Amino acid sequence: MATEDKNRATAAAILPLVGGAANVSSIAHCMTRLRLGLHDRSLVDDEALKALPAVMGVVEDDTYQIVLGPGTVARVTPEFEQLVEEGREAAPPQAAVSSDDLAAQGAAIKAQQKAKNATPFKLFLRKIANIFVPLIPALIGCGIIAGLNGLLVNLGRLPAVTPALAAMASGFMALIAVFVGYNTAKEFGGTPILGGAVAAIIVFPGVANIDAFGQTLSPGQGGVLGALGAAVLAVYVEKWCRRWVPEALDVLVTPTLTVLISGLATIFGLMYVAGEISSAIGTFADWLLSNGGAGAGFVLGGLFLPLVMLGLHQALIPIHTTLIEQQGYTVLLPILAMAGAGQVGAAMAVYFRLPRNESIRRTIKSALPAGLLGVGEPLIYGVSLPLGRPFITACVGGAFGGGFVGLFNQLGDTVGSTAIGPSGWALFPLLDGNHGLGSTIAIYGAGLLVGYVAGFLATYFFGFSKDLLTEFNVSQDPAPSTVTATGGPHPTPDTDTGTGTGRANGPDSPDSTDPGSPEKAPVRV
């Protein structure tokens, strides 16, 4: 089947299972997930959705999120949007009252879902993630080009081409503050282009002629943090102007005052303050890994999966971006990526410890390739998290992998990533360091191996109690047992948000529901 036909077939299979075109209120996608706003959540057939071959899992949050994986989701989403539009055009007119009732019901369900995880801090972190996640594709593309350019320069090949590659790789990073300002204003309810205009001041070469706090400013000072702060200030200034400026003068006065007031505050305050904070972040990251590399890596690698489940990993996104902007790569991501290695090792141990459970073993075999590439939902939601204790031992594997990479950072072999988003094997093209690409790849690859082995051994010997083995090491055919998977978003650096319920792929997965299957087993630790 042609790729386009396959993507359209996937979209066509999903649409009726989420209640049809009339039930879809919004459509968006991130790195791995198709995010849908739904009027009526009760119209969704969860079990049929997760049985689709292309669906890796589902997650419920303020939107209904269908995990399709990187690459696939970007191709399926346009097809899905087209099918929804065609369905709306073909649908007969509905009575206004039924539409209102449906919308009210959907709003109530959505409000209940939001209330579960709508703390002010987590909502703020979600806004931060929404600012930076759209930038990830450009970071990945430019990062890979930068790596290719560095390889060619080191080999002395194609000297006429490498300057062009350098321009392609560096152009986006030179103007990333503008994109951050644009997205920030959009996310906080202002006019996006005004946020971008104020943030553009930061990268304008002419700021080198300005003195602030007794120092001469430099273009780019403050970076993405300065751009974020400048755009937020611009939003508040704009909203204040909208309230007080007469409507007849609004089109002239509001944008002028917004750029003027927030621009002056940016030049004579935010750029200096944000520059100091950015420098402190870089200095602290270098100090942390230089002095406590193994211990710091152990803690970071071991805690990353729980941080993601709590939604706190989003706070790291601007830190990664700041480090990339300053140093050309983030030294934190390769360490955090070891959490995925621990998860893969744990899943492999589960496979060998449950030789009679055909259902879980099939889930592992189908999900393992995605796990190796850094897509964690299937293994997390379908294997380790429902079983409980293997999730903890997966964290142990991540800790040992992180400690290994951190140790080499402490010894002077820096391992970094030129972009955020991918992990696992998918991170290899984005690696960079201070001692050559070969050394960097070797250290990262060895770290993954340590994570695999540690996660496997910890899970094989300590991941199962006697009762857990008795319950799950039995044949699940023809009536698969069911396990409730509870938790947050997938523990990969995808920067996806949400809590909700994850489900494994396929009707034979350990959390699928069957009328004749036993009562759902609780999560066990």
Coordinates of C-alpha atoms in Angstrom, one line a residue:
M1 CA 0.0 0.0 0.0
A2 CA 1.3 3.4 -0.9
T3 CA 2.4 5.6 2.0
E4 CA -0.3 8.2 1.4
D5 CA -3.0 5.5 1.2
K6 CA -1.7 4.0 4.4
N7 CA -1.8 7.3 6.3
R8 CA -5.3 8.0 5.0
A9 CA -6.4 4.5 5.9
T10 CA -5.1 5.1 9.5
A11 CA -6.9 8.4 9.7
A12 CA -10.1 6.8 8.3
A13 CA -9.9 4.0 10.9
I14 CA -9.4 6.4 13.8
L15 CA -12.2 8.9 12.9
P16 CA -15.3 6.7 13.6
L17 CA -13.7 5.4 16.8
V18 CA -13.5 8.9 18.3
G19 CA -17.2 9.6 17.5
G20 CA -16.9 10.8 14.0
A21 CA -16.3 14.3 12.5
A22 CA -19.1 15.9 14.5
N23 CA -17.5 14.9 17.8
V24 CA -14.1 16.5 16.9
S25 CA -13.7 20.1 18.1
S26 CA -10.0 20.6 17.6
I27 CA -7.0 18.8 15.9
A28 CA -3.3 19.2 16.6
H29 CA -0.2 17.1 16.9
C30 CA 3.1 17.1 18.7
M31 CA 6.2 14.9 18.2
T32 CA 4.3 11.6 18.7
R33 CA 0.7 12.2 19.4
L34 CA -2.5 13.2 17.6
R35 CA -4.2 15.6 20.0
L36 CA -8.0 15.8 19.7
G37 CA -10.5 18.1 21.4
L38 CA -13.8 16.1 21.7
H39 CA -17.3 17.2 22.4
D40 CA -18.4 13.9 24.0
R41 CA -15.7 11.7 25.5
S42 CA -18.2 8.8 25.9
L43 CA -18.4 8.3 22.2
V44 CA -14.8 7.2 22.0
D45 CA -14.1 3.4 21.6
D46 CA -10.8 3.1 23.5
E47 CA -10.4 -0.6 23.0
A48 CA -11.0 -0.5 19.3
L49 CA -8.6 2.4 19.0
K50 CA -5.7 0.7 20.8
A51 CA -6.3 -2.4 18.7
L52 CA -5.4 -0.5 15.5
P53 CA -2.0 -1.5 14.3
A54 CA -0.8 2.1 13.9
V55 CA -1.9 3.2 17.4
M56 CA 0.8 2.7 20.1
G57 CA -1.5 3.9 23.0
V58 CA -3.8 6.7 24.1
V59 CA -3.5 9.3 26.8
E60 CA -6.2 11.4 28.4
D61 CA -5.5 15.0 29.4
D62 CA -7.1 18.3 28.4
T63 CA -7.1 16.8 25.0
Y64 CA -7.5 13.1 23.9
Q65 CA -4.1 12.0 22.7
I66 CA -3.5 9.1 20.3
V67 CA 0.1 8.0 20.2
L68 CA 1.2 7.3 16.6
G69 CA 4.9 7.8 16.9
P70 CA 7.3 10.3 15.4
G71 CA 7.0 10.8 11.6
T72 CA 3.7 8.9 11.4
V73 CA 1.7 11.5 13.3
A74 CA 2.9 14.3 11.1
R75 CA 1.6 12.4 8.0
V76 CA -1.7 11.1 9.5
T77 CA -2.8 14.4 11.0
P78 CA -3.4 16.2 7.6
E79 CA -5.3 13.2 6.3
F80 CA -7.4 13.2 9.5
E81 CA -8.1 16.9 9.2
Q82 CA -9.3 16.5 5.6
L83 CA -11.6 13.6 6.6
V84 CA -13.1 15.6 9.5
E85 CA -13.7 18.5 7.1
E86 CA -15.3 16.3 4.5
G87 CA -17.4 14.7 7.3
R88 CA -18.7 18.0 8.5
E89 CA -19.6 19.1 5.0
A90 CA -21.5 15.9 4.3
A91 CA -23.3 15.8 7.6
P92 CA -27.0 17.0 7.7
P93 CA -27.8 20.1 9.6
Q94 CA -28.4 19.4 13.3
A95 CA -30.8 21.1 15.6
A96 CA -29.1 23.9 17.5
V97 CA -30.4 22.6 20.9
S98 CA -28.8 19.2 20.5
S99 CA -25.5 20.8 19.4
D100 CA -25.5 23.0 22.5
D101 CA -26.3 20.0 24.8
L102 CA -23.5 18.1 23.2
A103 CA -21.0 20.9 23.6
A104 CA -22.1 21.4 27.2
Q105 CA -21.6 17.7 28.0
G106 CA -18.2 17.8 26.3
A107 CA -17.2 20.9 28.2
A108 CA -18.1 19.3 31.5
I109 CA -16.1 16.2 30.8
K110 CA -13.1 18.3 29.7
A111 CA -13.3 20.4 32.8
Q112 CA -13.3 17.2 35.0
Q113 CA -10.2 16.0 33.2
K114 CA -8.4 19.3 33.5
A115 CA -9.3 19.5 37.2
K116 CA -7.3 16.3 37.9
N117 CA -4.0 18.0 37.1
A118 CA -4.7 21.7 36.9
T119 CA -2.4 23.0 39.6
P120 CA -1.1 26.5 38.8
F121 CA 2.5 25.3 38.7
K122 CA 1.8 22.5 36.2
L123 CA -0.4 24.7 34.1
F124 CA 2.5 27.2 33.9
L125 CA 4.9 24.4 32.9
R126 CA 2.4 23.3 30.2
K127 CA 2.5 26.8 28.8
I128 CA 6.3 26.8 28.7
A129 CA 6.2 23.4 27.0
N130 CA 3.7 24.7 24.4
I131 CA 6.2 27.5 23.6
F132 CA 9.2 25.3 22.9
V133 CA 7.7 22.1 21.5
P134 CA 6.8 23.6 18.1
L135 CA 10.5 24.5 17.8
I136 CA 11.7 20.9 18.1
P137 CA 11.5 20.0 14.4
A138 CA 13.7 22.9 13.5
L139 CA 16.1 22.1 16.3
I140 CA 16.4 18.5 15.1
G141 CA 16.9 19.4 11.5
C142 CA 19.5 22.1 12.1
G143 CA 21.2 19.8 14.7
I144 CA 21.6 17.0 12.3
I145 CA 23.0 19.4 9.6
A146 CA 25.4 20.8 12.2
G147 CA 26.6 17.3 13.0
L148 CA 27.0 16.5 9.3
N149 CA 28.9 19.7 8.8
G150 CA 31.2 19.0 11.7
L151 CA 32.0 15.6 10.3
L152 CA 32.8 17.0 6.9
V153 CA 35.1 19.7 8.4
N154 CA 36.9 17.1 10.6
L155 CA 37.4 14.9 7.5
G156 CA 38.5 17.8 5.3
R157 CA 35.8 16.9 2.8
L158 CA 33.7 19.2 0.6
P159 CA 35.2 22.6 1.7
A160 CA 33.0 24.5 -0.8
V161 CA 29.9 23.0 0.8
T162 CA 30.6 23.2 4.5
P163 CA 30.1 27.0 4.8
A164 CA 26.6 26.6 3.3
L165 CA 25.8 23.8 5.7
A166 CA 27.1 26.0 8.6
A167 CA 24.7 28.8 7.5
M168 CA 21.8 26.3 7.4
A169 CA 22.6 24.9 10.8
S170 CA 23.2 28.3 12.5
G171 CA 20.5 30.5 10.9
F172 CA 17.7 29.2 13.0
M173 CA 19.7 29.3 16.3
A174 CA 20.7 32.9 15.5
L175 CA 17.0 33.9 15.4
I176 CA 15.5 31.4 17.9
A177 CA 14.7 34.3 20.3
V178 CA 12.3 35.7 17.7
F179 CA 10.4 32.4 17.4
V180 CA 10.3 32.0 21.2
G181 CA 8.8 35.5 21.5
Y182 CA 6.2 34.8 18.8
N183 CA 5.1 31.5 20.5
T184 CA 5.2 33.1 24.0
A185 CA 2.8 35.9 23.0
K186 CA 0.5 33.4 21.3
E187 CA 0.4 31.1 24.3
F188 CA -0.2 33.9 26.8
G189 CA -3.0 35.5 24.8
G190 CA -1.3 38.4 23.1
T191 CA -0.6 39.2 19.5
P192 CA 2.2 36.8 18.3
I193 CA 3.9 39.2 15.9
L194 CA 4.3 41.8 18.7
G195 CA 5.9 39.2 20.9
G196 CA 8.3 38.3 18.1
A197 CA 9.0 42.0 17.4
V198 CA 10.0 42.7 21.0
A199 CA 12.1 39.5 21.2
A200 CA 13.9 40.5 17.9
I201 CA 15.5 43.4 19.8
I202 CA 17.6 40.8 21.7
V203 CA 19.3 39.5 18.5
F204 CA 19.6 42.9 16.7
P205 CA 23.3 43.7 16.1
G206 CA 22.6 47.4 17.0
V207 CA 22.2 46.6 20.7
A208 CA 26.0 46.5 20.9
N209 CA 25.9 50.3 20.9
I210 CA 23.8 50.4 24.1
D211 CA 25.1 50.5 27.7
A212 CA 23.0 49.0 30.5
F213 CA 24.1 48.6 34.2
G214 CA 27.5 49.9 33.3
Q215 CA 28.0 47.2 30.6
T216 CA 27.8 47.2 26.9
L217 CA 25.1 44.9 25.7
S218 CA 25.9 42.1 23.2
P219 CA 23.5 40.7 20.5
G220 CA 21.8 37.6 21.8
Q221 CA 22.4 38.5 25.5
G222 CA 19.7 36.8 27.5
G223 CA 18.8 34.4 24.8
V224 CA 15.6 32.5 24.9
L225 CA 15.0 33.3 28.6
G226 CA 15.2 37.0 27.7
A227 CA 12.9 36.5 24.7
L228 CA 10.4 34.7 26.9
G229 CA 10.3 37.4 29.5
A230 CA 10.1 40.2 26.9
A231 CA 7.2 38.6 25.2
V232 CA 5.3 38.0 28.4
L233 CA 5.8 41.6 29.3
A234 CA 4.6 42.6 25.8
V235 CA 1.4 40.6 26.3
Y236 CA 0.6 42.4 29.6
V237 CA 1.3 45.8 28.1
E238 CA -0.8 45.0 25.1
K239 CA -3.7 43.9 27.3
W240 CA -3.5 47.0 29.4
C241 CA -3.6 49.2 26.2
R242 CA -6.6 47.3 24.9
R243 CA -8.5 48.3 28.1
W244 CA -7.6 52.0 28.2
V245 CA -6.8 53.1 24.6
P246 CA -9.9 54.4 22.7
E247 CA -11.0 52.0 20.0
A248 CA -10.5 54.6 17.2
L249 CA -6.8 54.9 18.2
D250 CA -6.2 51.2 19.1
V251 CA -4.7 50.2 15.8
L252 CA -2.0 52.9 16.1
V253 CA -1.4 53.4 19.8
T254 CA -1.6 49.8 21.1
P255 CA 1.2 48.2 19.0
T256 CA 3.4 51.3 19.4
L257 CA 3.1 51.4 23.2
T258 CA 3.5 47.6 23.4
V259 CA 6.8 47.6 21.5
L260 CA 8.0 50.9 23.1
I261 CA 7.4 50.0 26.7
S262 CA 8.3 46.4 26.6
G263 CA 11.3 47.1 24.3
L264 CA 12.8 49.7 26.7
A265 CA 12.3 47.3 29.6
T266 CA 14.0 44.5 27.6
I267 CA 17.0 46.6 26.6
F268 CA 17.5 48.3 30.0
G269 CA 16.6 45.4 32.3
L270 CA 15.6 42.0 30.9
M271 CA 18.6 41.4 28.6
Y272 CA 21.0 42.0 31.5
V273 CA 19.1 39.9 34.0
A274 CA 18.3 37.1 31.6
G275 CA 21.9 37.1 30.4
E276 CA 23.1 36.6 34.0
I277 CA 20.6 33.8 34.6
S278 CA 21.5 32.1 31.3
S279 CA 25.2 32.3 32.2
A280 CA 24.5 30.8 35.6
I281 CA 22.6 27.9 34.1
G282 CA 25.5 27.0 31.8
T283 CA 28.0 27.4 34.6
F284 CA 26.0 25.3 37.0
A285 CA 25.5 22.5 34.4
D286 CA 29.2 22.4 33.7
W287 CA 30.1 22.5 37.4
L288 CA 27.5 19.8 38.3
L289 CA 28.8 17.3 35.7
S290 CA 32.5 18.2 36.2
N291 CA 32.4 17.8 40.0
G292 CA 29.7 15.3 40.6
G293 CA 29.2 13.8 37.2
A294 CA 28.6 10.1 38.2
G295 CA 26.4 10.9 41.1
A296 CA 24.5 13.7 39.3
G297 CA 24.0 11.4 36.3
F298 CA 22.8 8.6 38.5
V299 CA 20.2 10.9 40.2
L300 CA 19.1 12.5 36.9
G301 CA 18.8 9.3 35.0
G302 CA 17.0 7.6 37.8
L303 CA 14.5 10.3 38.5
F304 CA 13.6 11.3 35.0
L305 CA 10.7 8.8 34.5
P306 CA 8.9 9.9 37.7
L307 CA 9.5 13.6 36.8
V308 CA 7.8 13.0 33.5
M309 CA 4.9 11.3 35.1
L310 CA 4.5 14.3 37.4
G311 CA 4.8 16.7 34.4
L312 CA 7.8 18.4 36.0
H313 CA 10.1 17.5 33.1
Q314 CA 8.7 20.5 31.2
A315 CA 10.8 22.8 33.4
L316 CA 13.9 21.4 31.7
I317 CA 12.9 22.4 28.2
P318 CA 14.1 26.1 28.4
I319 CA 17.2 24.9 30.2
H320 CA 18.0 22.5 27.3
T321 CA 17.4 25.3 24.8
T322 CA 19.5 27.7 26.7
L323 CA 22.4 25.3 26.8
I324 CA 22.1 24.6 23.1
E325 CA 22.1 28.3 22.4
Q326 CA 25.1 28.9 24.6
Q327 CA 27.3 25.8 24.0
G328 CA 25.9 24.3 20.9
Y329 CA 24.5 21.3 22.7
T330 CA 22.8 20.3 26.0
V331 CA 24.8 18.0 28.2
L332 CA 21.7 17.0 30.2
L333 CA 19.7 15.2 27.4
P334 CA 22.0 12.3 26.8
I335 CA 21.9 11.5 30.6
L336 CA 18.2 11.8 30.8
A337 CA 17.8 9.6 27.7
M338 CA 19.3 6.7 29.7
A339 CA 15.8 6.5 31.4
G340 CA 14.6 5.0 28.2
A341 CA 17.4 2.5 28.1
G342 CA 16.5 1.3 31.6
Q343 CA 12.9 0.9 30.4
V344 CA 14.0 -1.2 27.4
G345 CA 16.1 -3.4 29.7
A346 CA 13.2 -3.8 32.1
A347 CA 10.8 -4.8 29.3
M348 CA 13.3 -7.4 28.1
A349 CA 13.5 -8.9 31.6
V350 CA 9.7 -9.0 31.8
Y351 CA 9.7 -10.9 28.5
F352 CA 11.9 -13.6 30.0
R353 CA 10.3 -13.7 33.4
L354 CA 6.8 -14.3 32.0
P355 CA 7.3 -17.0 29.4
R356 CA 3.7 -18.2 29.7
N357 CA 2.1 -14.8 29.3
E358 CA 1.7 -14.6 25.5
S359 CA -0.2 -11.3 25.7
I360 CA 2.5 -9.3 27.5
R361 CA 5.2 -10.9 25.4
R362 CA 3.5 -9.9 22.2
T363 CA 3.2 -6.4 23.5
I364 CA 6.9 -6.3 24.3
K365 CA 7.9 -7.7 20.9
S366 CA 5.8 -5.1 19.0
A367 CA 6.8 -2.2 21.2
L368 CA 10.5 -2.9 21.6
P369 CA 11.6 -1.3 18.3
A370 CA 9.8 1.9 19.2
G371 CA 11.4 1.8 22.7
L372 CA 14.9 1.5 21.2
L373 CA 14.2 4.6 19.2
G374 CA 13.1 6.5 22.2
V375 CA 9.2 6.2 21.9
G376 CA 8.3 5.1 25.4
E377 CA 4.5 4.9 25.6
P378 CA 4.0 1.3 24.6
L379 CA 6.5 -0.2 27.0
I380 CA 5.6 2.1 29.8
Y381 CA 1.8 1.9 29.6
G382 CA 1.6 -1.7 28.3
V383 CA 4.3 -3.4 30.4
S384 CA 6.2 -1.8 33.3
L385 CA 3.8 0.7 34.8
P386 CA 0.8 -1.8 35.0
L387 CA 3.1 -4.3 36.7
G388 CA 4.3 -1.7 39.2
R389 CA 7.7 -3.0 40.4
P390 CA 9.3 -3.2 36.9
F391 CA 8.7 0.5 36.5
I392 CA 10.9 1.1 39.6
T393 CA 13.6 -1.2 38.3
A394 CA 13.5 0.5 35.0
C395 CA 14.3 3.7 36.9
V396 CA 17.3 1.9 38.4
G397 CA 18.5 1.0 34.9
G398 CA 18.2 4.6 33.9
A399 CA 20.2 5.7 37.0
F400 CA 23.1 3.4 36.1
G401 CA 23.1 4.5 32.5
G402 CA 23.0 8.2 33.6
G403 CA 25.8 7.6 36.1
F404 CA 28.0 6.1 33.4
V405 CA 27.6 9.0 31.0
G406 CA 27.9 11.5 33.9
L407 CA 31.2 9.8 34.9
F408 CA 32.7 10.5 31.6
N409 CA 31.5 14.1 31.7
Q410 CA 33.4 14.3 35.1
L411 CA 36.5 12.9 33.5
G412 CA 36.4 15.5 30.7
D413 CA 34.6 13.7 27.9
T414 CA 31.5 15.9 27.4
V415 CA 28.6 14.2 25.7
G416 CA 25.8 16.5 24.5
S417 CA 22.9 16.7 22.1
T418 CA 22.5 19.5 19.5
A419 CA 18.6 19.3 19.7
I420 CA 15.9 18.1 22.1
G421 CA 13.1 15.6 21.4
P422 CA 14.7 12.3 20.3
S423 CA 16.3 9.8 22.6
G424 CA 17.5 6.2 22.4
W425 CA 19.1 5.3 19.1
A426 CA 17.4 8.3 17.4
L427 CA 19.8 10.6 19.4
F428 CA 22.9 9.3 17.7
P429 CA 22.8 11.7 14.7
L430 CA 22.4 14.7 17.1
L431 CA 25.4 13.9 19.4
D432 CA 28.2 16.3 19.9
G433 CA 31.0 16.7 22.4
N434 CA 34.4 18.2 23.1
H435 CA 36.6 15.2 22.1
G436 CA 35.4 14.3 18.6
L437 CA 32.3 12.5 17.3
G438 CA 33.7 9.0 17.6
S439 CA 34.4 9.3 21.3
T440 CA 31.0 10.9 21.9
I441 CA 29.1 8.2 20.1
A442 CA 31.1 5.5 21.9
I443 CA 30.3 6.9 25.4
Y444 CA 26.7 7.4 24.6
G445 CA 26.4 3.9 23.1
A446 CA 28.1 2.4 26.1
G447 CA 25.7 4.3 28.4
L448 CA 22.7 2.8 26.6
L449 CA 24.2 -0.6 27.0
V450 CA 24.7 -0.1 30.7
G451 CA 21.1 1.1 31.0
Y452 CA 19.9 -1.9 29.1
V453 CA 21.9 -4.4 31.2
A454 CA 21.2 -2.7 34.6
G455 CA 17.4 -2.4 33.8
F456 CA 17.4 -6.0 32.7
L457 CA 19.2 -7.4 35.8
A458 CA 17.3 -5.2 38.3
T459 CA 14.0 -6.3 36.8
Y460 CA 14.9 -9.9 36.4
F461 CA 16.0 -10.4 40.0
F462 CA 14.0 -7.8 41.9
G463 CA 11.1 -6.8 39.6
F464 CA 8.7 -9.6 40.6
S465 CA 7.3 -10.7 43.9
K466 CA 6.2 -14.3 44.2
D467 CA 2.6 -13.3 44.1
L468 CA 3.1 -11.2 41.0
L469 CA 4.8 -14.1 39.2
T470 CA 2.0 -16.4 40.2
E471 CA -0.6 -14.1 38.9
F472 CA 0.9 -13.0 35.6
N473 CA 3.1 -16.0 34.5
V474 CA 0.1 -17.8 33.1
S475 CA -1.4 -18.1 29.6
Q476 CA -3.6 -15.1 28.7
D477 CA -5.2 -16.8 25.6
P478 CA -8.0 -16.9 24.6
A479 CA -9.2 -14.4 27.2
P480 CA -6.5 -11.8 28.0
S481 CA -6.2 -10.7 31.6
T482 CA -6.6 -7.0 32.2
V483 CA -4.4 -4.6 34.0
T484 CA -5.2 -1.0 34.8
A485 CA -2.4 1.3 33.7
T486 CA -2.3 4.6 35.6
G487 CA 0.2 7.4 35.2
G488 CA 1.3 10.4 33.3
P489 CA 2.8 11.1 29.9
H490 CA 5.4 8.9 28.3
P491 CA 8.8 9.2 29.9
T492 CA 10.8 10.2 26.8
P493 CA 12.3 13.8 26.1
D494 CA 9.3 14.5 23.6
T495 CA 8.2 17.3 25.8
D496 CA 4.5 15.9 25.6
T497 CA 2.3 16.8 28.5
G498 CA -0.6 15.2 30.2
T499 CA -1.5 12.7 32.8
G500 CA -4.5 10.5 32.1
T501 CA -4.5 6.8 31.2
G502 CA -2.2 5.1 28.8
R503 CA -3.1 1.9 27.0
A504 CA -0.9 -0.6 25.2
N505 CA -1.2 -1.5 21.6
G506 CA -3.5 -4.2 20.5
P507 CA -6.4 -6.2 21.9
D508 CA -4.1 -8.7 23.5
S509 CA -2.2 -6.1 25.6
P510 CA -2.3 -6.5 29.3
D511 CA -4.7 -3.7 29.9
S512 CA -7.3 -4.6 27.3
T513 CA -10.8 -5.3 28.4
D514 CA -12.6 -8.5 27.6
P515 CA -16.1 -9.4 28.7
G516 CA -14.9 -12.8 29.8
S517 CA -11.6 -11.8 31.3
P518 CA -10.9 -11.6 35.0
E519 CA -11.5 -8.5 37.1
K520 CA -8.8 -5.9 36.5
A521 CA -5.7 -6.4 38.7
P522 CA -4.4 -3.4 40.6
V523 CA -0.9 -2.0 40.1
R524 CA 1.5 -3.9 42.2
V525 CA 4.8 -2.7 43.8

